[in-house]
CSV table of N, CA and C in Angstrom, one decimal:
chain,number,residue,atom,x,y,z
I,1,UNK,N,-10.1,-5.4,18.3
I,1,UNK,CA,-11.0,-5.0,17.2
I,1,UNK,C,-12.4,-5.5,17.6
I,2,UNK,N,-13.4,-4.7,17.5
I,2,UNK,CA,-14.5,-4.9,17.9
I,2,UNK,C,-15.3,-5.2,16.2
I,3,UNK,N,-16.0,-6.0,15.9
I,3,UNK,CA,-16.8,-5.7,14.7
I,3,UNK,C,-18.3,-6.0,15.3
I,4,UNK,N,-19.3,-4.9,14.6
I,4,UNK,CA,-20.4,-4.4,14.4
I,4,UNK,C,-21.4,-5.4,13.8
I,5,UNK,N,-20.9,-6.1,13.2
I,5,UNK,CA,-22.0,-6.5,12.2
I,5,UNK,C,-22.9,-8.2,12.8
I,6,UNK,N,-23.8,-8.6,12.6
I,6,UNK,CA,-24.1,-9.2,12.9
I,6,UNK,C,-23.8,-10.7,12.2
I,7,UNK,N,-23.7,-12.0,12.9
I,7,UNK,CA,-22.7,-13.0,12.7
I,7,UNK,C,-24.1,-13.4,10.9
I,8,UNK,N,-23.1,-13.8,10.1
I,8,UNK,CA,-23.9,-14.4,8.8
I,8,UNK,C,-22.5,-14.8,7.5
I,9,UNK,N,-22.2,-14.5,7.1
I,9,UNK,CA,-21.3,-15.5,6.2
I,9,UNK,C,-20.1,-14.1,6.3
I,10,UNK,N,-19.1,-15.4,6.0
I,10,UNK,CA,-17.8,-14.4,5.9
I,10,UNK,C,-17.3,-15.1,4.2
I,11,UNK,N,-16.5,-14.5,3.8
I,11,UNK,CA,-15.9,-15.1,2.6
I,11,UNK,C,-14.4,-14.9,2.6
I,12,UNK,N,-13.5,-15.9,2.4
I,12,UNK,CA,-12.1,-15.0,2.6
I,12,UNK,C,-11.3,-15.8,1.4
I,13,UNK,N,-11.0,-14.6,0.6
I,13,UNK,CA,-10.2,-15.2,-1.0
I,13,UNK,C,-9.2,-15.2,-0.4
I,14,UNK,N,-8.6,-16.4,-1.2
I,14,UNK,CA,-7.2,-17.3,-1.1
I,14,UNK,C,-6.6,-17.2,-2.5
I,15,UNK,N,-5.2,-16.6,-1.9
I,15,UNK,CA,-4.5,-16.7,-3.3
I,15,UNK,C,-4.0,-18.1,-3.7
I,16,UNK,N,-3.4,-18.6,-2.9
I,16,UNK,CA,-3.2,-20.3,-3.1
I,16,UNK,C,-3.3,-21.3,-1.3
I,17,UNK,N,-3.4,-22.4,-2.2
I,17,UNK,CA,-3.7,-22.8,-0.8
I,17,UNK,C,-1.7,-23.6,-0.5
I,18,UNK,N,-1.8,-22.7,0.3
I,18,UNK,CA,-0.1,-23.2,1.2
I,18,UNK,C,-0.2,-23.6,2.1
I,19,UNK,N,0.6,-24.3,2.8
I,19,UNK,CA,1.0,-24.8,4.4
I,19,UNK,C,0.9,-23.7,5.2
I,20,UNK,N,1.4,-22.5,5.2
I,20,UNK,CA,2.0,-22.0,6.1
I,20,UNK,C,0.5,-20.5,6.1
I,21,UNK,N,0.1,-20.2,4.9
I,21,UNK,CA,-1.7,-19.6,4.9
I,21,UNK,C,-2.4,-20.5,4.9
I,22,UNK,N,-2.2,-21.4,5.0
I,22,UNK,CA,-3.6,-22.6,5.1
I,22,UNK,C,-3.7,-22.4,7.0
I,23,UNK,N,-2.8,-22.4,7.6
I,23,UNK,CA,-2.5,-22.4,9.0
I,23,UNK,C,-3.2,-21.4,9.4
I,24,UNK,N,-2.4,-20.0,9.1
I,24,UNK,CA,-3.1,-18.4,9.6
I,24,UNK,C,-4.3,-18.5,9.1
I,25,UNK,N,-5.2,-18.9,8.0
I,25,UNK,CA,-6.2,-18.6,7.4
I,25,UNK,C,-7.2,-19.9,8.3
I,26,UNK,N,-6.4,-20.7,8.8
I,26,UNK,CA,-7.5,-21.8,9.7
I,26,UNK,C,-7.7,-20.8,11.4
I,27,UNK,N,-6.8,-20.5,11.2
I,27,UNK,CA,-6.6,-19.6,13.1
I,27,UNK,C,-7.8,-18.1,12.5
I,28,UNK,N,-8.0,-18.0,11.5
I,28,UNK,CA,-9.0,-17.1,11.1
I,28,UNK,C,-10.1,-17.4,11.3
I,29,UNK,N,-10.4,-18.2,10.4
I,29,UNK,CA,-11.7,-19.3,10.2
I,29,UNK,C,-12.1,-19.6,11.9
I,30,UNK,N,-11.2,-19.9,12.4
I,30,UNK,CA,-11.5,-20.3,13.3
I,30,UNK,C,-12.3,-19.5,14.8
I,31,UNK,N,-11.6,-18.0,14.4
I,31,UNK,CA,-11.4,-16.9,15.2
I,31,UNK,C,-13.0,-16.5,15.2
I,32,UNK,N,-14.1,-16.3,13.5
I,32,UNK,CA,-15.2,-15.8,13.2
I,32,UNK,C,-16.1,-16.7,13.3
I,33,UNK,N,-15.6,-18.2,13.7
I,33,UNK,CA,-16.6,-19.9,13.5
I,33,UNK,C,-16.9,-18.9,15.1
I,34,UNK,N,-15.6,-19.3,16.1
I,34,UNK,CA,-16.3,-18.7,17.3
I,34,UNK,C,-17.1,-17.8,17.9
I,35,UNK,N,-17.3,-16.9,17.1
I,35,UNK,CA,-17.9,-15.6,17.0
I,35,UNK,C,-19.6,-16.1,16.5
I,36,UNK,N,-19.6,-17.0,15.9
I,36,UNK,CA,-21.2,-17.6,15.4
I,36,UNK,C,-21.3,-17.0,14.2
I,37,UNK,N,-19.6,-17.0,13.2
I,37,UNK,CA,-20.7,-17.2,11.7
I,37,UNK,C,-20.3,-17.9,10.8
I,38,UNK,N,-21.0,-18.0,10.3
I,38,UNK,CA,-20.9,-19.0,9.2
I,38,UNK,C,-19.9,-18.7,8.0
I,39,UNK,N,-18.6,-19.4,7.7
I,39,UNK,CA,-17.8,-19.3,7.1
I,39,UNK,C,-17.6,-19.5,5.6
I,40,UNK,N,-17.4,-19.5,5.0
I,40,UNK,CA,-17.2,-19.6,3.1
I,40,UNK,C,-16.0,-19.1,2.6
I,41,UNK,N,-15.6,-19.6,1.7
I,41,UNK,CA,-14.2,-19.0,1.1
I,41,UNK,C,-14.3,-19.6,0.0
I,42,UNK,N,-13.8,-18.7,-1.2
I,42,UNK,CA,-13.6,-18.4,-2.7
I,42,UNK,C,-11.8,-18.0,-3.0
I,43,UNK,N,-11.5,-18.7,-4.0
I,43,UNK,CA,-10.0,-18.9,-4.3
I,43,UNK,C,-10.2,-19.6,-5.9
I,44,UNK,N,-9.1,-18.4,-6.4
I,44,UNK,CA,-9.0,-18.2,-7.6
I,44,UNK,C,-8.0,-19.8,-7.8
I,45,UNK,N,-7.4,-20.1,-7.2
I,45,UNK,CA,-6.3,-21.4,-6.8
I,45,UNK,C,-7.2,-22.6,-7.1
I,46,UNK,N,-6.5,-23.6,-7.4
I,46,UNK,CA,-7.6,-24.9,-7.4
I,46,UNK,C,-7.3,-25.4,-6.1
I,47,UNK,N,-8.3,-26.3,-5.3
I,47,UNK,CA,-7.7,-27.1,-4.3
I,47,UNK,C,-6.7,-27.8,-4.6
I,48,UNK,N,-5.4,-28.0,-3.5
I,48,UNK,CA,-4.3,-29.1,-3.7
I,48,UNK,C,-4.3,-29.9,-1.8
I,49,UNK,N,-3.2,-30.7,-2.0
I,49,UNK,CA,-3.4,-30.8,-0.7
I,49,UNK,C,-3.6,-30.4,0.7
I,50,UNK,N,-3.1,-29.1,0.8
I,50,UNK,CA,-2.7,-28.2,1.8
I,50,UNK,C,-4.0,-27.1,2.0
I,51,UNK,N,-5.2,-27.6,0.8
I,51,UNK,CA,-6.8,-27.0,1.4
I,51,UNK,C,-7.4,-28.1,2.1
I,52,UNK,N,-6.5,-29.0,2.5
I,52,UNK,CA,-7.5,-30.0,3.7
I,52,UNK,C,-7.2,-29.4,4.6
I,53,UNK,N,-6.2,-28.7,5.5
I,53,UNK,CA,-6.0,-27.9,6.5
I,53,UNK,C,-7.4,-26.9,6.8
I,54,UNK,N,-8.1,-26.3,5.7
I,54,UNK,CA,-8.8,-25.3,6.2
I,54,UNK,C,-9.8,-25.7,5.6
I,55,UNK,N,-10.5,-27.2,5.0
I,55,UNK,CA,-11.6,-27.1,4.4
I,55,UNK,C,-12.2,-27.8,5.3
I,56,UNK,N,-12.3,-28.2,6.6
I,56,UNK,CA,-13.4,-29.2,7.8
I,56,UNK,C,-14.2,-27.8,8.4
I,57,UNK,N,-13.5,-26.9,8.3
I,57,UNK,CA,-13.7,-24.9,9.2
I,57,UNK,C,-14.7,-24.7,8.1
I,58,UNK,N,-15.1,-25.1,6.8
I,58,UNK,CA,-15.7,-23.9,6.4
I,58,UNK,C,-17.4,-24.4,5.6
I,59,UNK,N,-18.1,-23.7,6.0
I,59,UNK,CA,-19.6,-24.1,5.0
I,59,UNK,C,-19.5,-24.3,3.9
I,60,UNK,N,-18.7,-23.6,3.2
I,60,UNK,CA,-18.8,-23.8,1.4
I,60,UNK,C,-17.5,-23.1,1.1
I,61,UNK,N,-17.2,-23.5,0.0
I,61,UNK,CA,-15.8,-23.8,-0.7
I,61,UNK,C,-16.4,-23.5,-2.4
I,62,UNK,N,-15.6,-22.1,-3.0
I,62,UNK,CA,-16.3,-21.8,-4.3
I,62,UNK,C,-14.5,-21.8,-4.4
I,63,UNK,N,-14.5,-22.6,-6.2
I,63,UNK,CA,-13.6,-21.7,-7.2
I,63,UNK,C,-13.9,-20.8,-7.7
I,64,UNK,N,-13.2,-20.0,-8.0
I,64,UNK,CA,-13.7,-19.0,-8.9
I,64,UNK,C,-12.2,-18.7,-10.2
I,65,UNK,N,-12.3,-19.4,-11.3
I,65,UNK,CA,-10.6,-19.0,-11.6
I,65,UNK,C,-10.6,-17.7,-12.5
I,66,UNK,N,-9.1,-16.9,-12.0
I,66,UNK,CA,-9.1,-15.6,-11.8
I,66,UNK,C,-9.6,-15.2,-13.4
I,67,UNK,N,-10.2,-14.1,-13.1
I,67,UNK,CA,-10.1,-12.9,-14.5
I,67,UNK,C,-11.8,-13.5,-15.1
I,68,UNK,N,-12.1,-14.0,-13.9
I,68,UNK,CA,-13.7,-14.4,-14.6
I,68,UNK,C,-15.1,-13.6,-13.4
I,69,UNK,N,-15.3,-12.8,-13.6
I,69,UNK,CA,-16.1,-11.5,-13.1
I,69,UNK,C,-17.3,-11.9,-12.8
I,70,UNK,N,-17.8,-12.9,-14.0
I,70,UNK,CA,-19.0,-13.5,-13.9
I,70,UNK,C,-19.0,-14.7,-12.9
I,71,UNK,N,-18.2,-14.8,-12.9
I,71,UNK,CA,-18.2,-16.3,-11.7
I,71,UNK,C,-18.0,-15.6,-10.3
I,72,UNK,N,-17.1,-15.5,-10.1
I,72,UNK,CA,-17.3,-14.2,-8.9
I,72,UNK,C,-18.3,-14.2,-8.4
I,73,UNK,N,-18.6,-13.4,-9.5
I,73,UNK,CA,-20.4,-12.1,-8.6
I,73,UNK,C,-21.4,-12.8,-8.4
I,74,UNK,N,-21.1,-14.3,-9.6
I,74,UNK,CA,-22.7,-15.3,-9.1
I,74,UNK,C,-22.1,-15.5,-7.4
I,75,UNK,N,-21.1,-16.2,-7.3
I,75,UNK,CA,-21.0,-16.6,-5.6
I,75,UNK,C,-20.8,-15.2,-5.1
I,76,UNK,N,-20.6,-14.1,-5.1
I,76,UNK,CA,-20.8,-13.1,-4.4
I,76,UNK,C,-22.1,-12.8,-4.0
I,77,UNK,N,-22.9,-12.6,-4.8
I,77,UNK,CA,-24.5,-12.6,-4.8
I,77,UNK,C,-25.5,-13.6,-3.8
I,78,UNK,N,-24.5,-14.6,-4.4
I,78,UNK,CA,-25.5,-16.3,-3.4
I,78,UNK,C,-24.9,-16.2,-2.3
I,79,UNK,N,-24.1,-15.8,-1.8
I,79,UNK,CA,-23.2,-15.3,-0.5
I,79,UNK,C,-23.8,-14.5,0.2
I,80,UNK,N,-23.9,-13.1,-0.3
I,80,UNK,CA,-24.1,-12.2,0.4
I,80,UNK,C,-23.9,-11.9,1.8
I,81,UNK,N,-22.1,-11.9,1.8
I,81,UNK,CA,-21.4,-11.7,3.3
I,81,UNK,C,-21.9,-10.3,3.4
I,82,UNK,N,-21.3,-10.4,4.9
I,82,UNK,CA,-21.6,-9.2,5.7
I,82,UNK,C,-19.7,-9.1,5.5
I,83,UNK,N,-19.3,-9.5,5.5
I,83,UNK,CA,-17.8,-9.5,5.8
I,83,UNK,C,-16.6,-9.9,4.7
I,84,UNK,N,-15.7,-9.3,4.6
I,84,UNK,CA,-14.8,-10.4,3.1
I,84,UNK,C,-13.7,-10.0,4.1
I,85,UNK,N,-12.9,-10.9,3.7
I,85,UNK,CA,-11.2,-10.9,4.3
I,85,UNK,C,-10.7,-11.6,3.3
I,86,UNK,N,-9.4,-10.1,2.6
I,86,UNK,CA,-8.7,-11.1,1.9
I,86,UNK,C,-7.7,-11.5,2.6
I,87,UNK,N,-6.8,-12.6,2.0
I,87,UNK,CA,-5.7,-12.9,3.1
I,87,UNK,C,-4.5,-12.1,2.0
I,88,UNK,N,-4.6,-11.7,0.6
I,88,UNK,CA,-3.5,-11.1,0.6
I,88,UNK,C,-3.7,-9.8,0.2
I,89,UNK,N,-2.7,-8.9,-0.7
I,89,UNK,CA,-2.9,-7.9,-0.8
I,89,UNK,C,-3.4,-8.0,-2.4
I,90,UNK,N,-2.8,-8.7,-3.1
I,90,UNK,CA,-3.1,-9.5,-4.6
I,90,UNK,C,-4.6,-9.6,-5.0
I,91,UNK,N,-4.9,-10.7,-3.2
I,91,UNK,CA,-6.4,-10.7,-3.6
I,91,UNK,C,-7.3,-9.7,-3.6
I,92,UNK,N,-6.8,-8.7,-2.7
I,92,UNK,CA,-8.0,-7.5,-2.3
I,92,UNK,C,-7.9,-7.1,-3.7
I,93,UNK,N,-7.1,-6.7,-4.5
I,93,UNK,CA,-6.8,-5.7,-5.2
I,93,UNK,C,-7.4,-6.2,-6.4
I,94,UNK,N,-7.5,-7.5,-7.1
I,94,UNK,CA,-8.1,-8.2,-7.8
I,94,UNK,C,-10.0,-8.8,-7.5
I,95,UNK,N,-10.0,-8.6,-6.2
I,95,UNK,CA,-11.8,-8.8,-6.2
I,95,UNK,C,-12.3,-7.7,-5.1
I,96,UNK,N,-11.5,-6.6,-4.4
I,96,UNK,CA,-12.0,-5.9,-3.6
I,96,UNK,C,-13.2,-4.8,-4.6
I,97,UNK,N,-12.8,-4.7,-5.5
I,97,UNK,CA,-13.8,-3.7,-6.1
I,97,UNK,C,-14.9,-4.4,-6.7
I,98,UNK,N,-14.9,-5.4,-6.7
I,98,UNK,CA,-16.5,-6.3,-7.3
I,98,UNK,C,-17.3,-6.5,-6.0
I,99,UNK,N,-16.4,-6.5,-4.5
I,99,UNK,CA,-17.3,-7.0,-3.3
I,99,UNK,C,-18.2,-4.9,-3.5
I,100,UNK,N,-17.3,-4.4,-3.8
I,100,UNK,CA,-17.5,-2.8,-3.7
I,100,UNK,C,-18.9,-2.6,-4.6
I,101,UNK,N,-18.5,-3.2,-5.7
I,101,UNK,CA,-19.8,-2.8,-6.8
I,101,UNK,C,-21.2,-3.6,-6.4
I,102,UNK,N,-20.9,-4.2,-5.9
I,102,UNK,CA,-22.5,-5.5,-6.2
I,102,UNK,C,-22.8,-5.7,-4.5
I,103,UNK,N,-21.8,-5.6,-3.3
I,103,UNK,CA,-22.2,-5.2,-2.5
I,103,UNK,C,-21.6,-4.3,-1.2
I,104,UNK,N,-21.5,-3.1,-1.3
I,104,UNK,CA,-21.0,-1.9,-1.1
I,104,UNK,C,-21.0,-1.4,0.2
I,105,UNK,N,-22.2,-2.5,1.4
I,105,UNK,CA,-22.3,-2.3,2.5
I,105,UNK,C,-21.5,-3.3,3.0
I,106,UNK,N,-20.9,-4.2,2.9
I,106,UNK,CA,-19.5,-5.2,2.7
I,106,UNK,C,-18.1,-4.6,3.8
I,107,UNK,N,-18.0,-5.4,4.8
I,107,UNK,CA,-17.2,-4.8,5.7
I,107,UNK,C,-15.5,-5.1,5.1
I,108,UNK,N,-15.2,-4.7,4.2
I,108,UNK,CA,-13.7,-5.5,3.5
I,108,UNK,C,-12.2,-5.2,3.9
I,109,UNK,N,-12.0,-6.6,4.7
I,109,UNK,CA,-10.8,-6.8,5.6
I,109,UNK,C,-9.7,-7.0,4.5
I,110,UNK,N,-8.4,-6.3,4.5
I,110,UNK,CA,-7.5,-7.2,4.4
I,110,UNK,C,-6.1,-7.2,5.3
I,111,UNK,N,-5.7,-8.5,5.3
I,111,UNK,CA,-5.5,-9.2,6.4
I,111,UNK,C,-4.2,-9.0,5.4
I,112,UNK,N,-2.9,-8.6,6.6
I,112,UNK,CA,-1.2,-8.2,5.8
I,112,UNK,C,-0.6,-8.8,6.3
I,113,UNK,N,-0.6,-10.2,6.2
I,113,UNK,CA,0.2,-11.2,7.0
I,113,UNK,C,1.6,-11.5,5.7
I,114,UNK,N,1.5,-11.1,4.3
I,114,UNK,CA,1.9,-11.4,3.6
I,114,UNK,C,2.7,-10.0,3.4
I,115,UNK,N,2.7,-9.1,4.2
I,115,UNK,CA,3.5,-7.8,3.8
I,115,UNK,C,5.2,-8.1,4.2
I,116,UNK,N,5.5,-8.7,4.1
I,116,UNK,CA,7.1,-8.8,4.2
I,116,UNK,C,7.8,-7.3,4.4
I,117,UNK,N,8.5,-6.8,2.9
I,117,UNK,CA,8.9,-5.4,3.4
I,117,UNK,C,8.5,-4.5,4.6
I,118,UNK,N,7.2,-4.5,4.9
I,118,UNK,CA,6.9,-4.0,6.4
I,118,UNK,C,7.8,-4.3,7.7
I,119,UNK,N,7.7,-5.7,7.9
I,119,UNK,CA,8.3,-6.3,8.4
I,119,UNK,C,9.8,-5.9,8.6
I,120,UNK,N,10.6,-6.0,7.4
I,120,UNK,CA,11.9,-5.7,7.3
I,120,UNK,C,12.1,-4.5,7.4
I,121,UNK,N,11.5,-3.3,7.1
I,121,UNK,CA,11.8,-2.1,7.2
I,121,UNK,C,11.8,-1.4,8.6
I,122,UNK,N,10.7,-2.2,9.6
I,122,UNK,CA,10.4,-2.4,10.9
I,122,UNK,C,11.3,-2.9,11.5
I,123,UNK,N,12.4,-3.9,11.0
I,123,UNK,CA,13.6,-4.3,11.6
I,123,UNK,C,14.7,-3.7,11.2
I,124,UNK,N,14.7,-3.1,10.0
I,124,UNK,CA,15.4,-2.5,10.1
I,124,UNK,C,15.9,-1.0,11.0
I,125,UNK,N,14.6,-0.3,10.9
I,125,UNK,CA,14.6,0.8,11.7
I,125,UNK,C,14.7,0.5,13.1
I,126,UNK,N,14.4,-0.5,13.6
I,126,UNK,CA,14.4,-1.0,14.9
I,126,UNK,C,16.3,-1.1,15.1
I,127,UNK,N,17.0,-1.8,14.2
I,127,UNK,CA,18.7,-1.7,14.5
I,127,UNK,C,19.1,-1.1,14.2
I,128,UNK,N,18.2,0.1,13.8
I,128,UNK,CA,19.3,1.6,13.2
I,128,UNK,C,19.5,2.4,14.5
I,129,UNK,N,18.3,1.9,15.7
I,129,UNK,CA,18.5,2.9,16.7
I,129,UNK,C,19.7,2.7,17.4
């Protein structure tokens, strides 16, 4: 995958902070730090222990707790990524349309590491052959 855009803030909503997405979501962070940009991430989640994993990777760290539009769009605004990656499908679907409304030139990743049934349906058809 090639991306276009030039390096400047990424933002990537977290549905919670887990062990096991705190890990993929640092191998992310990690992936775009190399690349030369500057990282940020917003999560509807409060910090617990398992956001020390990914919080040394990132420039700034916003709550935002869910179903609040107004909190959001202020750090959407003071942000102003070139890039959003959600890590689930929950999150896209709950803030993909506010990165859409307020900033529409917004390259919006989401990232299906959490698609399970894919997976299984993929193995399944795989031992049906």
């Amino acid at each position: 995958i090639q991306i276009t855009t030039k390096p400047s803030e990424l933002v990537f909503l977290i549905h919670t902070f887990d062990f096991e997405a705190g890990l993929r979501t640092r191998d992310l962070v990690d992936l775009f730090s190399s690349g030369g940009y500057s990282v940020s991430m917003s999560s509807p989640a409060k910090p617990n222990e398992h956001y020390k994993i990914i919080s040394p990777h990132l420039s700034q760290i916003f709550h935002c707790p869910p179903n609040d539009e107004n909190s959001f769009s202020e750090v959407l605004l003071s942000v102003r990524p070139s890039i959003c990656v959600f890590d689930r499908f929950i999150m896209e679907e709950q803030f993909s349309w506010m990165v859409n409304k307020h900033l529409p030139e917004t390259l919006r990743i989401l990232d299906t590491q959490d698609l399970h049934f894919l997976r299984l349906m993929r193995q399944e058809a795989l031992a049906g052959e």
